[in-house]
CSV table of C-alpha atoms in Angstrom, one decimal:
chain,number,residue,atom,x,y,z
A,11,MET,CA,-0.1,-0.3,0.1
A,12,LYS,CA,1.2,3.2,-0.9
A,13,ILE,CA,-0.4,6.7,0.6
A,14,ALA,CA,0.7,10.0,-0.4
A,15,THR,CA,-0.2,13.7,-0.2
A,16,TYR,CA,0.7,16.3,-2.3
A,17,ASN,CA,-0.6,20.3,-1.8
A,18,ILE,CA,-1.4,20.9,-5.6
A,19,ASN,CA,-1.6,24.7,-5.4
A,20,GLY,CA,-4.6,25.0,-7.5
A,21,ILE,CA,-6.2,21.8,-9.1
A,22,LYS,CA,-7.3,23.3,-12.2
A,23,ALA,CA,-3.6,25.3,-12.7
A,24,ARG,CA,-1.6,22.0,-12.2
A,25,LEU,CA,-4.1,19.4,-13.7
A,26,PRO,CA,-1.4,18.5,-16.5
A,27,ARG,CA,1.3,18.0,-13.6
A,28,LEU,CA,-1.2,15.8,-11.1
A,29,LYS,CA,-2.5,13.7,-13.8
A,30,GLU,CA,1.6,12.9,-14.9
A,31,TRP,CA,2.3,12.4,-11.3
A,32,LEU,CA,-0.8,9.8,-10.4
A,33,ALA,CA,0.0,8.3,-13.5
A,34,GLU,CA,3.9,7.8,-13.1
A,35,THR,CA,3.7,7.2,-9.5
A,36,ARG,CA,0.4,5.1,-8.7
A,37,PRO,CA,-0.1,5.9,-5.3
A,38,SER,CA,-2.9,3.6,-3.9
A,39,VAL,CA,-4.3,6.6,-1.9
A,40,ALA,CA,-3.5,10.1,-2.6
A,41,CYS,CA,-4.3,13.4,-0.4
A,42,LEU,CA,-4.5,16.5,-2.1
A,43,GLN,CA,-4.7,20.0,-0.3
A,44,GLU,CA,-5.3,23.2,-1.5
A,45,ILE,CA,-7.2,22.3,-4.6
A,46,LYS,CA,-9.1,26.0,-4.7
A,47,SER,CA,-12.1,24.6,-6.3
A,48,GLN,CA,-15.7,24.9,-5.4
A,49,ASP,CA,-17.2,21.2,-5.4
A,50,GLU,CA,-19.1,21.5,-8.5
A,51,GLY,CA,-16.0,22.3,-10.2
A,52,PHE,CA,-14.0,19.5,-9.2
A,53,PRO,CA,-12.5,17.6,-12.4
A,54,ALA,CA,-13.6,14.2,-10.9
A,55,SER,CA,-13.9,12.8,-14.5
A,56,GLU,CA,-10.2,13.3,-14.8
A,57,PHE,CA,-9.3,11.1,-12.4
A,58,GLU,CA,-11.9,8.5,-13.4
A,59,GLU,CA,-10.0,8.4,-16.9
A,60,LEU,CA,-7.0,7.3,-14.9
A,61,GLY,CA,-8.7,4.7,-12.6
A,62,TYR,CA,-9.1,7.1,-9.3
A,63,HIS,CA,-12.0,7.3,-7.4
A,64,ALA,CA,-12.5,10.5,-5.4
A,65,ILE,CA,-14.1,12.6,-2.9
A,66,TRP,CA,-13.6,16.0,-2.2
A,67,HIS,CA,-14.5,19.2,-0.1
A,68,GLY,CA,-13.9,22.6,-1.9
A,69,GLN,CA,-14.2,26.5,-1.3
A,70,LYS,CA,-14.0,28.7,-4.3
A,71,SER,CA,-10.4,30.4,-4.6
A,72,PHE,CA,-9.1,29.0,-1.7
A,73,ASN,CA,-8.3,25.8,0.3
A,74,GLY,CA,-10.1,22.3,-0.4
A,75,VAL,CA,-9.1,18.9,0.2
A,76,ALA,CA,-9.8,15.7,-1.6
A,77,ILE,CA,-9.0,12.1,-1.1
A,78,LEU,CA,-8.2,9.6,-4.3
A,79,THR,CA,-7.9,5.7,-4.6
A,80,ASP,CA,-6.6,3.6,-6.9
A,81,GLY,CA,-9.9,1.7,-8.6
A,82,LYS,CA,-7.4,0.0,-11.0
A,83,ALA,CA,-5.4,-1.6,-8.0
A,84,GLY,CA,-8.9,-2.5,-6.7
A,85,TYR,CA,-9.3,0.0,-4.0
A,86,GLU,CA,-13.1,0.9,-3.4
A,87,PRO,CA,-14.4,4.3,-3.7
A,88,PRO,CA,-13.5,6.2,0.0
A,89,LYS,CA,-16.6,6.2,2.2
A,90,GLU,CA,-16.5,9.7,3.7
A,91,ILE,CA,-16.3,9.8,7.8
A,92,GLN,CA,-16.1,13.1,8.1
A,93,ARG,CA,-15.7,16.6,6.6
A,94,GLY,CA,-14.9,19.5,8.6
A,95,LEU,CA,-13.7,20.1,12.7
A,96,GLY,CA,-16.6,22.2,13.5
A,97,ILE,CA,-14.3,25.2,13.6
A,98,ASP,CA,-14.7,28.4,12.1
A,99,GLY,CA,-12.2,30.9,10.5
A,100,PRO,CA,-10.5,34.0,11.8
A,101,LYS,CA,-13.0,36.1,9.9
A,102,GLU,CA,-15.9,37.2,12.1
A,103,GLY,CA,-19.1,35.6,9.8
A,104,GLU,CA,-16.6,33.5,7.8
A,105,GLY,CA,-18.0,30.0,8.8
A,106,GLU,CA,-15.7,26.8,8.3
A,107,GLN,CA,-12.9,26.6,5.9
A,108,SER,CA,-12.4,23.6,3.6
A,109,ARG,CA,-9.4,22.0,5.5
A,110,TYR,CA,-10.3,18.3,6.6
A,111,LEU,CA,-11.5,15.1,4.6
A,112,GLU,CA,-11.7,11.8,6.6
A,113,ALA,CA,-12.6,8.6,4.8
A,114,ASP,CA,-12.4,4.8,5.3
A,115,ILE,CA,-10.0,3.4,2.2
A,116,THR,CA,-11.0,-0.6,1.7
A,117,ASP,CA,-8.4,-2.8,-0.5
A,118,THR,CA,-8.8,-5.7,-2.6
A,119,ASP,CA,-8.6,-8.1,0.6
A,120,GLY,CA,-11.4,-6.1,2.4
A,121,ASN,CA,-8.7,-4.5,4.7
A,122,THR,CA,-9.8,-1.1,5.7
A,123,THR,CA,-7.6,2.0,6.6
A,124,ARG,CA,-8.5,5.3,8.3
A,125,ILE,CA,-7.4,8.2,6.2
A,126,VAL,CA,-7.6,11.8,7.3
A,127,CYS,CA,-6.5,14.4,4.7
A,128,ILE,CA,-5.7,18.2,6.2
A,129,TYR,CA,-4.5,21.4,5.1
A,130,LEU,CA,-3.4,23.0,8.2
A,131,PRO,CA,-3.7,26.7,8.8
A,132,ASN,CA,-0.5,28.6,7.6
A,133,GLY,CA,-0.9,31.4,10.7
A,134,ASN,CA,0.6,34.4,9.2
A,135,PRO,CA,1.0,37.1,10.0
A,136,LEU,CA,1.3,36.6,14.0
A,137,PRO,CA,0.6,37.7,16.5
A,138,GLY,CA,-3.0,37.9,15.5
A,139,PRO,CA,-6.5,36.3,14.4
A,140,LYS,CA,-4.6,34.0,11.9
A,141,PHE,CA,-2.1,32.7,14.2
A,142,ASP,CA,-4.8,32.2,16.9
A,143,TYR,CA,-7.1,30.2,14.8
A,144,LYS,CA,-4.0,27.8,13.4
A,145,LEU,CA,-3.2,26.9,17.1
A,146,ALA,CA,-7.0,26.1,18.0
A,147,TRP,CA,-7.7,24.6,14.8
A,148,MET,CA,-4.6,21.9,15.7
A,149,GLU,CA,-5.9,21.2,19.3
A,150,LYS,CA,-9.5,20.8,17.4
A,151,LEU,CA,-7.3,18.0,15.1
A,152,ARG,CA,-5.8,16.6,18.0
A,153,THR,CA,-9.1,16.0,19.6
A,154,ARG,CA,-10.5,14.2,16.5
A,155,MET,CA,-7.0,12.3,16.1
A,156,ASN,CA,-7.5,11.2,20.0
A,157,GLU,CA,-11.0,10.0,19.2
A,158,ILE,CA,-9.6,7.9,16.0
A,159,TRP,CA,-7.1,6.4,18.3
A,160,ALA,CA,-9.5,5.1,20.6
A,161,GLU,CA,-11.3,3.4,17.6
A,162,GLU,CA,-8.0,1.2,17.4
A,163,VAL,CA,-8.2,1.1,13.5
A,164,PRO,CA,-5.2,1.5,11.3
A,165,ALA,CA,-5.0,5.2,10.4
A,166,ALA,CA,-2.8,7.7,8.8
A,167,VAL,CA,-3.3,11.7,8.6
A,168,LEU,CA,-1.8,13.4,5.8
A,169,GLY,CA,-1.1,16.7,4.6
A,170,ASP,CA,0.5,20.2,4.7
A,171,TYR,CA,0.7,20.5,8.3
A,172,ASN,CA,2.2,24.1,7.9
A,173,VAL,CA,4.5,23.4,10.5
A,174,ILE,CA,8.1,23.1,10.6
A,175,PRO,CA,9.0,20.4,13.4
A,176,GLU,CA,12.9,20.9,13.8
A,177,ASP,CA,15.8,22.8,12.8
A,178,ASP,CA,17.0,20.7,10.5
A,179,ASP,CA,13.6,20.7,8.9
A,180,VAL,CA,14.8,24.0,6.9
A,181,PHE,CA,17.2,25.2,4.8
A,182,ALA,CA,18.3,27.8,7.4
A,183,VAL,CA,16.7,28.9,10.9
A,184,LYS,CA,17.3,32.2,10.9
A,185,ALA,CA,15.5,32.6,7.6
A,186,MET,CA,12.3,31.6,9.2
A,187,ALA,CA,12.4,32.1,12.5
A,188,SER,CA,9.7,34.8,12.6
A,189,ASP,CA,7.5,32.7,10.5
A,190,ALA,CA,4.3,31.2,12.3
A,191,LEU,CA,5.3,27.6,10.7
A,192,MET,CA,8.3,27.5,12.9
A,193,GLN,CA,7.0,29.4,16.3
A,194,PRO,CA,7.1,27.4,19.5
A,195,GLU,CA,3.6,27.5,19.9
A,196,SER,CA,3.0,25.7,16.6
A,197,ARG,CA,6.2,23.2,17.2
A,198,ALA,CA,4.9,22.6,20.6
A,199,ALA,CA,1.4,21.6,19.0
A,200,TYR,CA,3.1,19.2,16.6
A,201,ALA,CA,4.7,17.7,19.1
A,202,ARG,CA,1.9,17.1,21.0
A,203,PHE,CA,0.7,14.6,18.1
A,204,LEU,CA,3.8,12.7,18.6
A,205,GLY,CA,3.7,12.4,22.1
A,206,ASP,CA,-0.1,10.9,21.8
A,207,GLY,CA,2.0,7.8,20.1
A,208,TRP,CA,1.7,8.9,16.4
A,209,THR,CA,4.6,8.1,14.1
A,210,ASP,CA,6.0,10.9,12.0
A,211,ALA,CA,6.8,8.4,9.1
A,212,VAL,CA,9.4,10.7,7.0
A,213,ARG,CA,11.3,11.6,10.7
A,214,THR,CA,11.2,7.8,11.1
A,215,LEU,CA,13.4,6.7,8.3
A,216,ASN,CA,15.2,10.2,8.1
A,217,PRO,CA,16.4,10.6,11.5
A,218,ARG,CA,19.1,13.6,10.5
A,219,GLY,CA,16.6,15.5,8.8
A,220,GLY,CA,17.6,17.4,5.8
A,221,VAL,CA,14.5,16.3,3.9
A,222,TRP,CA,12.4,19.3,2.3
A,223,THR,CA,8.8,19.1,0.7
A,224,TYR,CA,8.3,23.1,-0.1
A,225,TRP,CA,10.4,25.6,-2.1
A,226,ASP,CA,8.7,29.0,-2.5
A,227,TYR,CA,8.2,30.4,-5.8
A,228,GLN,CA,10.1,33.7,-4.7
A,229,ALA,CA,13.9,34.5,-4.7
A,230,GLY,CA,15.5,31.6,-6.4
A,231,ALA,CA,14.5,29.0,-3.6
A,232,TRP,CA,13.8,25.9,-5.8
A,233,GLN,CA,17.3,26.6,-7.8
A,234,ARG,CA,19.0,26.8,-4.4
A,235,ASP,CA,17.2,24.2,-2.6
A,236,HIS,CA,16.4,26.7,0.2
A,237,GLY,CA,13.3,24.5,1.3
A,238,PHE,CA,11.8,23.0,3.9
A,239,ARG,CA,9.3,20.6,5.3
A,240,ILE,CA,5.9,21.0,6.4
A,241,ASP,CA,4.2,18.0,4.6
A,242,HIS,CA,4.0,15.2,6.8
A,243,ILE,CA,2.6,11.7,7.1
A,244,LEU,CA,1.4,10.8,10.9
A,245,LEU,CA,1.0,7.1,11.5
A,246,SER,CA,-1.1,5.5,14.3
A,247,PRO,CA,0.8,2.6,16.0
A,248,GLU,CA,-0.9,0.0,14.0
A,249,MET,CA,0.3,1.9,10.7
A,250,ALA,CA,3.5,2.2,11.7
A,251,ASP,CA,4.8,-1.1,12.6
A,252,ARG,CA,4.0,-1.7,8.4
A,253,LEU,CA,5.7,1.1,7.3
A,254,THR,CA,8.6,0.2,5.0
A,255,ALA,CA,9.9,3.4,3.1
A,256,VAL,CA,9.2,6.8,2.6
A,257,GLY,CA,10.0,9.4,-0.2
A,258,VAL,CA,9.6,12.6,-1.3
A,259,ASP,CA,8.9,13.0,-5.1
A,260,LYS,CA,11.2,16.2,-5.5
A,261,GLU,CA,11.6,15.8,-9.4
A,262,HIS,CA,8.0,17.0,-9.9
A,263,ARG,CA,8.7,20.4,-8.3
A,264,GLY,CA,10.9,21.0,-10.8
A,265,ARG,CA,9.0,20.5,-13.8
A,266,GLU,CA,7.0,23.2,-15.8
A,267,LYS,CA,3.8,25.2,-13.9
A,268,ALA,CA,4.5,22.5,-10.9
A,269,SER,CA,3.1,23.3,-7.1
A,270,ASP,CA,5.4,24.8,-4.6
A,271,HIS,CA,5.1,21.7,-2.9
A,272,ALA,CA,6.3,18.1,-4.0
A,273,PRO,CA,4.3,14.9,-3.0
A,274,VAL,CA,5.4,13.2,0.0
A,275,TRP,CA,4.8,8.9,0.3
A,276,ALA,CA,5.1,6.3,2.4
A,277,THR,CA,4.7,2.7,1.5
A,278,LEU,CA,3.4,-0.2,4.0
A,279,LYS,CA,3.1,-3.6,4.4
A,280,THR,CA,0.0,-5.6,3.4
A,281,GLU,CA,-1.7,-6.1,6.8
A,282,THR,CA,-1.9,-9.9,7.9
């Protein structure tokens, strides 16, 4: 089983690159963030042509998440469990943003995995309501993750967490020191997920860090390899025991009209 997360930064603008990636790497399950599409505009038929089932939670111009499963490999369509965490955006009267989608995924052997796709708030500028919203959202997420934990189901929480967990997850600590992604409060909230028993898949197999998943479009960040790690895959114990490999499809970041993120994936042994 191969699970992956990819902040696509606009599904319509990046659709050719996204379809390339799916066709070339063929993840069993793909979690997408920042689809930036209303529900009715989501290009589900494009994925059906590739053999992928999809569910999505869209929003006009901003945010948005989706989960795809590989029907050609025998995976059933995602069975939606929950969308949203019940927390309003930072603007008064804004309502809830499209940042959370949870589903059960069943393979050809009838094994079911809980997949959670998230797009965690950025939090900038800080201090202010956007940073407060980020921290409140992380606490809501933790509550939901604890509920999933209590169900004792194999589970993975994938997505753009907008948190740089450690100093060795960024090209230069000084460059990001004042950013919401690296504030002590953001890091502490992320560390609480790990303290609850979830496993950071990329960190587990890359204990020395130095793995980037995002390179800004500005200041030649890609060309200079000035990146950092904010796209994460957290695994429950049942899933962590099955982890065999992780990787970042960095080459896809360098393609024409690519997202500023690269896909991140993990492979897991078949459940016995």
